[in-house]
Structure formats: C-alpha cells, structure tokens
Amino acid sequence: MKQPPFPANKERGFMRKKLSVLVAMLLATGTLSASEVAPFQKGERVLFLGASNTEIGLYISYLQLFQALRHSDRPVHMINAGIGGESAKNAINRLETDVFPQKPDRVFILFGMNDVGRELYKEADPGEETLKKREVALNDFRTFMEQLTDKLSAAGIRVDILSPTPYDEYRPGENRLPGVNESGLAGCDKIARELAKKKNLGLVELHAPMTEMMKRYPEARLCGDRIHPWDMGQLIMACLILNAMGETPEVAAVTVDAVKCTAEARNASVTSLRNQDKSLRFTYAPKNLPYPVTGYYRRVDEKFYPVSNLLNQEVLKITGLAKGNYKLSAAGEPLKVCSAEELAGGINLALLGTPSQKQAKKLELARGQWHEAMRILRNITVLELNFKRAGYDWADSRTALEAAEKWLEKRSSTPWYNTNKKQVEQYRREKPREEEYRRQFTSAEEQMYQSAPMPVYEITIEPIE
C-alpha cells in the first residue's frame, strides 16, 4: 500500500523536535508511566496477555530484538498469549490453560478494545439505555481487570498493565464510531491507571500518546482498520514500553580530540588512534548494536515518534578539526561528508551504514523469522484452546486433526463458520509441522542473542581538499 507523503526536511526536523518535547513532557509528568516498570531481567520469562493486538505480536518481536541488540548478555524469553476478540473476562477463564502452564515470571496485560463495547457507540445521539450499557461495560472492565491482576499476583507473578491502544475515530470515512476512543477507551485508560496505582503495579501508558499521534496525522492510518496498529503502530507500542522501563538512548558514545589525539568512550573502546596521511584514524569496538534502520523505523522516526532521539543514539564527536569538510568512513566504506562543526556537534552512527548497522539488519531478519514462527505456533495454540472449550481432546497430530473437523462441524450454523473453516484449513497445514516451527522459533531467538562477535572496525575522518 502506498504510504502517505512526508513533509519537507525543515518540517520534519520541526515535527521531530515537537514530538521529542511532547514525549519528554509526558514522561516527566508521569503520564506515560504511573508506576515503575522494571527492565527485563536475565532469563526472565515474560508473557504478553491480550487480544488481537497482542496475538499479532509485532510489538513483542520488536522488544525481543531491542533486548538482543542492547542487552545481549541478558536474554529474555517472550511468550505470546494473545487471542483475537477476547476481553479481560475471557483472560480470567484461560489462566489455567494458557498462562500458568507457561510458567511466566512476569505478565504484561493489554485489554480494553473488546471490553468497551464498541457497538454501543454507533448512535450519534445515544439514549439513556445505551449510556447505561456503556457505564456497565466500563464497570465490568474494572471488575475483571482487578480479578485478573489479583489472580496473577497471587500466583507470584509480577504484573504490568499496558493501557489500551486507541481506536481511530479521527480519520474520516466508513465504519467510524465517534466516542469509542474519547469516551470509552479513555475510560478504560483511566481505570488502568487507577488500578496500577491501587495495586502498585507497573503501568505503561499507550493510550494518551498514541491518541495524540492519531489526532495529528489522521490521514496516516496508524491503525489501518481503526482497531489494529500496523507495523508502525506496533513499533510505537514497543518504544513506549522501553521508555517506561527506563531504557536510555545511548548505544555507545565516543569523543575524540583531534589535536591531543585522545579519546573518551562509553559502551565502546577506541584503540590505535592516530593521525596518518592527513587523516584521523582509530579502531572502534562497540559493545552494543544499534536498532536496524528499516522502512517501518524511518516512517515512525520521521513522523510519529522520535525513535532515534530517545532510543537509538550512537554518537561520534570529533573536536579540534580545522574548518572544512571531511569524509567519514567505516571499514573503508564512505558513510557521510560532514563539516568540522557537524563532527564537533556529534554524528549519530546508528543511522549510517556502518558494520554495526549491517549486523543489526541481520538480526532484524532473525526477528522476522522469530515472529513468523511465533505467529504460526500461536495460531495452533489458539485453535486447540477452542477445541478444548468445546469438549474435544486428542493424543497426537492425527487425533488433533480429527478434533478440528468435529469442532468445525459443530460451528457450521454460526456466523463465523467461513472464518473458522479457513482457520481449520490453516491448522491442517501447520499442525503436522509444529515441531519444525518450534525449532525455527528457538533457532531464531538464539541467532538474535548469539550472533557473530560484535564488529570491530576502523573509522577514518579525512579532509576533502
């Protein structure tokens, strides 16, 4: 699908600055995080419990990738426990079958979109009965969220709440339900914040900042169908979670004094620093990798959320250079032509084609494989949970396929039959290869955390005559 046009460079810089200020203000005032959200711990099993936005799972894969890039010595196992169309009430009913057996150390909860009763917002001028039903839906959300968090906490599991993602009621067009977000989901957001404070739970505020982005750029279709964030929206979700955890922008930082031929470095080492053939040269060894600059990354960074400013800074500063322009190269490949003033102010290597960025993009490929395997395995699990709810059980792949046929036959008179038929057809293809997908999932996770050794390469700054 063709992406909406981006503004001119001057406007981009201005908007990025405005967004940075907006996010900084929200962070400072506590709007993005009402309670502490601890960083991921080494070996932690983190489960994400939610509806379709969690079942899609892109934001989970972006979190996994960031952890591998920035904290490769602290691997984390992330688990998708999302089921499309479900609510907090449904989640309580599947704790014993879908959550506790996974033995999570921590659970992130994301509900609201299916709890609020979107169908109650079809009327432009709702009557008293409809208003009462809206109130009941919000009260039920509070009740079931409290029961859900209590049951998880009683099991010794750390709980963090994600406030609901917004409904896009700001873009004109069909299937628009005014009030779902500003009234309904804003109510769920308030309940989430109150519950986190009452129970001393971690809270990540998704609703307020993402609503602000939708209002500013309704034409950008952050949620293509008004309900589900696409790749850009799911990256924003991941970024908001990482910011709530206190992740810093710094990948690495190096300052080189060209006159004294000395260097200071954080999260990196600089060796063999020398002036040679009118050029400044040194060997650079970062301890972390930058986030890969992909198409979805650029679209978010340019327009919606300052990912580079807040989470992806690998800054190189060169002071003491004579006025003029210089060619910046890494491993013998030109990266950029910079002025002495630009180099003194700092260049963000994370956004350039360095060996580090190239290796990060290899990990991005592993992330894609990890997400695809996770998606398929989750499809299998969700359908099998439906079989069990209907009273069907199985002992192996053959009897599982028989259970699928019985379940589908039982659904033949429902409005969802055609959708269920496609699900079963997919299940027939994927169930016999389940173990293969599990190996793919494990292998991709290992690739992200156990990739080739961190790159070590020469950086050169040479004057342009």
GROMACS .gro file of C-alpha atoms in nm, residues 7-275:
model
  269
    7PRO     CA    1   0.673   1.671   0.487
    8ALA     CA    2   0.977   1.859   0.364
    9ASN     CA    3   1.305   1.830   0.556
   10LYS     CA    4   1.263   2.154   0.752
   11GLU     CA    5   0.913   2.049   0.858
   12ARG     CA    6   1.037   1.702   0.950
   13GLY     CA    7   1.301   1.843   1.181
   14PHE     CA    8   1.047   2.079   1.339
   15MET     CA    9   0.793   1.800   1.393
   16ARG     CA   10   1.057   1.564   1.533
   17LYS     CA   11   1.156   1.837   1.780
   18LYS     CA   12   0.790   1.890   1.875
   19LEU     CA   13   0.736   1.517   1.925
   20SER     CA   14   1.053   1.487   2.135
   21VAL     CA   15   0.930   1.770   2.356
   22LEU     CA   16   0.581   1.614   2.376
   23VAL     CA   17   0.714   1.272   2.478
   24ALA     CA   18   0.962   1.426   2.723
   25MET     CA   19   0.680   1.623   2.886
   26LEU     CA   20   0.460   1.313   2.912
   27LEU     CA   21   0.747   1.117   3.068
   28ALA     CA   22   0.831   1.397   3.310
   29THR     CA   23   0.472   1.439   3.427
   30GLY     CA   24   0.422   1.065   3.473
   31THR     CA   25   0.158   1.041   3.201
   32LEU     CA   26   0.346   0.762   3.024
   33SER     CA   27   0.420   0.560   3.334
   34ALA     CA   28   0.224   0.584   3.657
   35SER     CA   29   0.420   0.310   3.833
   36GLU     CA   30   0.762   0.160   3.797
   37VAL     CA   31   0.813  -0.086   3.514
   38ALA     CA   32   1.129  -0.285   3.577
   39PRO     CA   33   1.374  -0.361   3.296
   40PHE     CA   34   1.377  -0.714   3.162
   41GLN     CA   35   1.589  -0.947   3.374
   42LYS     CA   36   1.831  -1.213   3.251
   43GLY     CA   37   1.648  -1.540   3.191
   44GLU     CA   38   1.307  -1.387   3.263
   45ARG     CA   39   1.000  -1.549   3.109
   46VAL     CA   40   0.776  -1.261   3.002
   47LEU     CA   41   0.420  -1.335   2.886
   48PHE     CA   42   0.202  -1.087   2.699
   49LEU     CA   43  -0.167  -1.143   2.772
   50GLY     CA   44  -0.417  -0.968   2.548
   51ALA     CA   45  -0.647  -0.976   2.246
   52SER     CA   46  -0.574  -0.940   1.874
   53ASN     CA   47  -0.316  -0.660   1.904
   54THR     CA   48  -0.113  -0.898   2.119
   55GLU     CA   49  -0.184  -1.204   1.907
   56ILE     CA   50  -0.045  -1.011   1.607
   57GLY     CA   51   0.266  -0.984   1.822
   58LEU     CA   52   0.485  -0.745   1.624
   59TYR     CA   53   0.547  -0.526   1.928
   60ILE     CA   54   0.664  -0.834   2.119
   61SER     CA   55   0.914  -0.916   1.844
   62TYR     CA   56   1.044  -0.556   1.842
   63LEU     CA   57   1.100  -0.579   2.219
   64GLN     CA   58   1.285  -0.908   2.173
   65LEU     CA   59   1.506  -0.755   1.905
   66PHE     CA   60   1.588  -0.448   2.116
   67GLN     CA   61   1.683  -0.668   2.411
   68ALA     CA   62   1.919  -0.871   2.192
   69LEU     CA   63   2.077  -0.559   2.040
   70ARG     CA   64   2.123  -0.364   2.362
   71HIS     CA   65   2.149  -0.637   2.627
   72SER     CA   66   2.276  -0.949   2.453
   73ASP     CA   67   2.414  -1.073   2.788
   74ARG     CA   68   2.061  -1.072   2.934
   75PRO     CA   69   1.849  -1.298   2.712
   76VAL     CA   70   1.476  -1.296   2.780
   77HIS     CA   71   1.213  -1.549   2.670
   78MET     CA   72   0.897  -1.375   2.546
   79ILE     CA   73   0.563  -1.555   2.517
   80ASN     CA   74   0.259  -1.454   2.313
   81ALA     CA   75  -0.071  -1.524   2.488
   82GLY     CA   76  -0.300  -1.307   2.278
   83ILE     CA   77  -0.633  -1.422   2.135
   84GLY     CA   78  -0.825  -1.204   1.891
   85GLY     CA   79  -1.167  -1.084   2.007
   86GLU     CA   80  -1.113  -1.163   2.374
   87SER     CA   81  -1.156  -0.946   2.682
   88ALA     CA   82  -1.027  -0.930   3.038
   89LYS     CA   83  -1.314  -1.158   3.141
   90ASN     CA   84  -1.210  -1.420   2.883
   91ALA     CA   85  -0.850  -1.398   3.003
   92ILE     CA   86  -0.951  -1.496   3.357
   93ASN     CA   87  -1.111  -1.811   3.219
   94ARG     CA   88  -0.796  -1.921   3.036
   95LEU     CA   89  -0.535  -1.859   3.306
   96GLU     CA   90  -0.522  -2.228   3.395
   97THR     CA   91  -0.490  -2.347   3.035
   98ASP     CA   92  -0.298  -2.070   2.857
   99VAL     CA   93  -0.097  -1.873   3.114
  100PHE     CA   94   0.006  -2.067   3.423
  101PRO     CA   95   0.132  -2.370   3.223
  102GLN     CA   96   0.384  -2.135   3.053
  103LYS     CA   97   0.539  -2.055   3.393
  104PRO     CA   98   0.584  -1.680   3.336
  105ASP     CA   99   0.785  -1.464   3.577
  106ARG     CA  100   0.605  -1.154   3.453
  107VAL     CA  101   0.284  -1.079   3.263
  108PHE     CA  102   0.202  -0.766   3.063
  109ILE     CA  103  -0.176  -0.721   3.029
  110LEU     CA  104  -0.335  -0.537   2.736
  111PHE     CA  105  -0.715  -0.522   2.718
  112GLY     CA  106  -0.986  -0.263   2.659
  113MET     CA  107  -1.065  -0.265   2.288
  114ASN     CA  108  -1.309  -0.558   2.319
  115ASP     CA  109  -1.422  -0.470   2.672
  116VAL     CA  110  -1.555  -0.123   2.598
  117GLY     CA  111  -1.846  -0.239   2.380
  118ARG     CA  112  -1.771  -0.065   2.051
  119GLU     CA  113  -2.119  -0.145   1.918
  120LEU     CA  114  -2.259   0.088   2.188
  121TYR     CA  115  -2.111   0.386   2.005
  122LYS     CA  116  -2.300   0.353   1.676
  123GLU     CA  117  -2.560   0.611   1.775
  124ALA     CA  118  -2.470   0.977   1.724
  125ASP     CA  119  -2.716   1.074   1.997
  126PRO     CA  120  -2.733   0.779   2.241
  127GLY     CA  121  -3.030   0.734   2.467
  128GLU     CA  122  -3.031   0.669   2.838
  129GLU     CA  123  -3.031   0.290   2.794
  130THR     CA  124  -2.722   0.298   2.571
  131LEU     CA  125  -2.541   0.531   2.810
  132LYS     CA  126  -2.621   0.293   3.094
  133LYS     CA  127  -2.480  -0.001   2.897
  134ARG     CA  128  -2.160   0.196   2.832
  135GLU     CA  129  -2.126   0.257   3.205
  136VAL     CA  130  -2.184  -0.113   3.278
  137ALA     CA  131  -1.914  -0.210   3.025
  138LEU     CA  132  -1.660   0.015   3.197
  139ASN     CA  133  -1.756  -0.113   3.542
  140ASP     CA  134  -1.720  -0.471   3.418
  141PHE     CA  135  -1.377  -0.385   3.276
  142ARG     CA  136  -1.268  -0.256   3.616
  143THR     CA  137  -1.402  -0.566   3.793
  144PHE     CA  138  -1.247  -0.820   3.559
  145MET     CA  139  -0.911  -0.640   3.533
  146GLU     CA  140  -0.890  -0.635   3.911
  147GLN     CA  141  -0.975  -1.004   3.933
  148LEU     CA  142  -0.721  -1.083   3.662
  149THR     CA  143  -0.436  -0.892   3.824
  150ASP     CA  144  -0.520  -1.037   4.166
  151LYS     CA  145  -0.507  -1.395   4.037
  152LEU     CA  146  -0.174  -1.336   3.865
  153SER     CA  147  -0.023  -1.163   4.168
  154ALA     CA  148  -0.148  -1.441   4.396
  155ALA     CA  149   0.045  -1.687   4.179
  156GLY     CA  150   0.366  -1.494   4.248
  157ILE     CA  151   0.380  -1.336   3.901
  158ARG     CA  152   0.489  -0.976   3.851
  159VAL     CA  153   0.215  -0.779   3.670
  160ASP     CA  154   0.249  -0.478   3.442
  161ILE     CA  155  -0.052  -0.313   3.275
  162LEU     CA  156  -0.048  -0.168   2.926
  163SER     CA  157  -0.320   0.094   2.891
  164PRO     CA  158  -0.540   0.025   2.585
  165THR     CA  159  -0.430   0.120   2.237
  166PRO     CA  160  -0.664   0.382   2.085
  167TYR     CA  161  -0.947   0.341   1.839
  168ASP     CA  162  -0.904   0.566   1.534
  169GLU     CA  163  -1.217   0.780   1.536
  170TYR     CA  164  -1.032   1.079   1.389
  171ARG     CA  165  -0.990   0.968   1.028
  172PRO     CA  166  -1.300   1.037   0.818
  173GLY     CA  167  -1.458   0.755   0.622
  174GLU     CA  168  -1.666   0.443   0.669
  175ASN     CA  169  -1.706   0.229   0.982
  176ARG     CA  170  -1.627   0.521   1.208
  177LEU     CA  171  -1.764   0.508   1.563
  178PRO     CA  172  -1.722   0.851   1.725
  179GLY     CA  173  -1.675   0.833   2.100
  180VAL     CA  174  -1.523   0.485   2.122
  181ASN     CA  175  -1.183   0.638   2.194
  182GLU     CA  176  -1.254   0.975   2.355
  183SER     CA  177  -1.523   0.836   2.584
  184GLY     CA  178  -1.497   0.456   2.601
  185LEU     CA  179  -1.129   0.371   2.577
  186ALA     CA  180  -1.033   0.687   2.764
  187GLY     CA  181  -1.243   0.541   3.045
  188CYS     CA  182  -1.053   0.211   3.022
  189ASP     CA  183  -0.728   0.407   3.028
  190LYS     CA  184  -0.836   0.585   3.347
  191ILE     CA  185  -0.930   0.253   3.506
  192ALA     CA  186  -0.593   0.102   3.413
  193ARG     CA  187  -0.409   0.395   3.575
  194GLU     CA  188  -0.623   0.378   3.889
  195LEU     CA  189  -0.576   0.001   3.916
  196ALA     CA  190  -0.199   0.024   3.874
  197LYS     CA  191  -0.181   0.284   4.149
  198LYS     CA  192  -0.413   0.091   4.383
  199LYS     CA  193  -0.232  -0.242   4.337
  200ASN     CA  194   0.120  -0.095   4.300
  201LEU     CA  195   0.155  -0.249   3.953
  202GLY     CA  196   0.368  -0.131   3.665
  203LEU     CA  197   0.186   0.078   3.407
  204VAL     CA  198   0.280   0.171   3.051
  205GLU     CA  199   0.063   0.446   2.905
  206LEU     CA  200  -0.012   0.366   2.541
  207HIS     CA  201  -0.347   0.537   2.505
  208ALA     CA  202  -0.265   0.906   2.555
  209PRO     CA  203   0.046   0.936   2.334
  210MET     CA  204  -0.093   0.720   2.054
  211THR     CA  205  -0.421   0.913   2.059
  212GLU     CA  206  -0.222   1.235   2.020
  213MET     CA  207  -0.043   1.091   1.715
  214MET     CA  208  -0.372   0.985   1.556
  215LYS     CA  209  -0.519   1.330   1.608
  216ARG     CA  210  -0.220   1.500   1.449
  217TYR     CA  211  -0.198   1.270   1.148
  218PRO     CA  212  -0.540   1.109   1.085
  219GLU     CA  213  -0.453   1.054   0.718
  220ALA     CA  214  -0.156   0.832   0.808
  221ARG     CA  215  -0.379   0.535   0.912
  222LEU     CA  216  -0.174   0.439   1.217
  223CYS     CA  217  -0.448   0.182   1.278
  224GLY     CA  218  -0.546   0.076   0.929
  225ASP     CA  219  -0.884  -0.070   1.026
  226ARG     CA  220  -0.925   0.176   1.316
  227ILE     CA  221  -0.861  -0.102   1.571
  228HIS     CA  222  -0.527  -0.269   1.495
  229PRO     CA  223  -0.195  -0.080   1.485
  230TRP     CA  224   0.014  -0.185   1.185
  231ASP     CA  225   0.392  -0.226   1.190
  232MET     CA  226   0.446   0.144   1.268
  233GLY     CA  227   0.193   0.144   1.550
  234GLN     CA  228   0.335  -0.173   1.698
  235LEU     CA  229   0.687  -0.022   1.693
  236ILE     CA  230   0.550   0.280   1.878
  237MET     CA  231   0.397   0.044   2.135
  238ALA     CA  232   0.735  -0.122   2.186
  239CYS     CA  233   0.910   0.215   2.217
  240LEU     CA  234   0.665   0.335   2.483
  241ILE     CA  235   0.723   0.014   2.681
  242LEU     CA  236   1.102   0.055   2.655
  243ASN     CA  237   1.083   0.419   2.766
  244ALA     CA  238   0.867   0.322   3.064
  245MET     CA  239   1.136   0.070   3.156
  246GLY     CA  240   1.394   0.347   3.165
  247GLU     CA  241   1.588   0.242   2.858
  248THR     CA  242   1.831   0.517   2.760
  249PRO     CA  243   1.904   0.644   2.408
  250GLU     CA  244   2.270   0.552   2.426
  251VAL     CA  245   2.402   0.266   2.218
  252ALA     CA  246   2.755   0.400   2.251
  253ALA     CA  247   2.932   0.737   2.271
  254VAL     CA  248   3.281   0.839   2.159
  255THR     CA  249   3.454   1.177   2.176
  256VAL     CA  250   3.788   1.221   2.002
  257ASP     CA  251   4.016   1.522   2.044
  258ALA     CA  252   4.191   1.554   1.709
  259VAL     CA  253   4.453   1.796   1.847
  260LYS     CA  254   4.558   1.593   2.153
  261CYS     CA  255   4.490   1.261   1.977
  262THR     CA  256   4.294   1.131   2.278
  263ALA     CA  257   3.954   0.965   2.309
  264GLU     CA  258   3.682   0.905   2.565
  265ALA     CA  259   3.429   0.625   2.513
  266ARG     CA  260   3.121   0.474   2.677
  267ASN     CA  261   2.987   0.130   2.581
  268ALA     CA  262   3.273   0.106   2.330
  269SER     CA  263   3.651   0.105   2.309
  270VAL     CA  264   3.880   0.315   2.091
  271THR     CA  265   4.230   0.192   2.010
  272SER     CA  266   4.508   0.271   1.761
  273LEU     CA  267   4.410   0.639   1.748
  274ARG     CA  268   4.646   0.824   1.516
  275ASN     CA  269   4.690   1.098   1.260
   0.00000   0.00000   0.00000
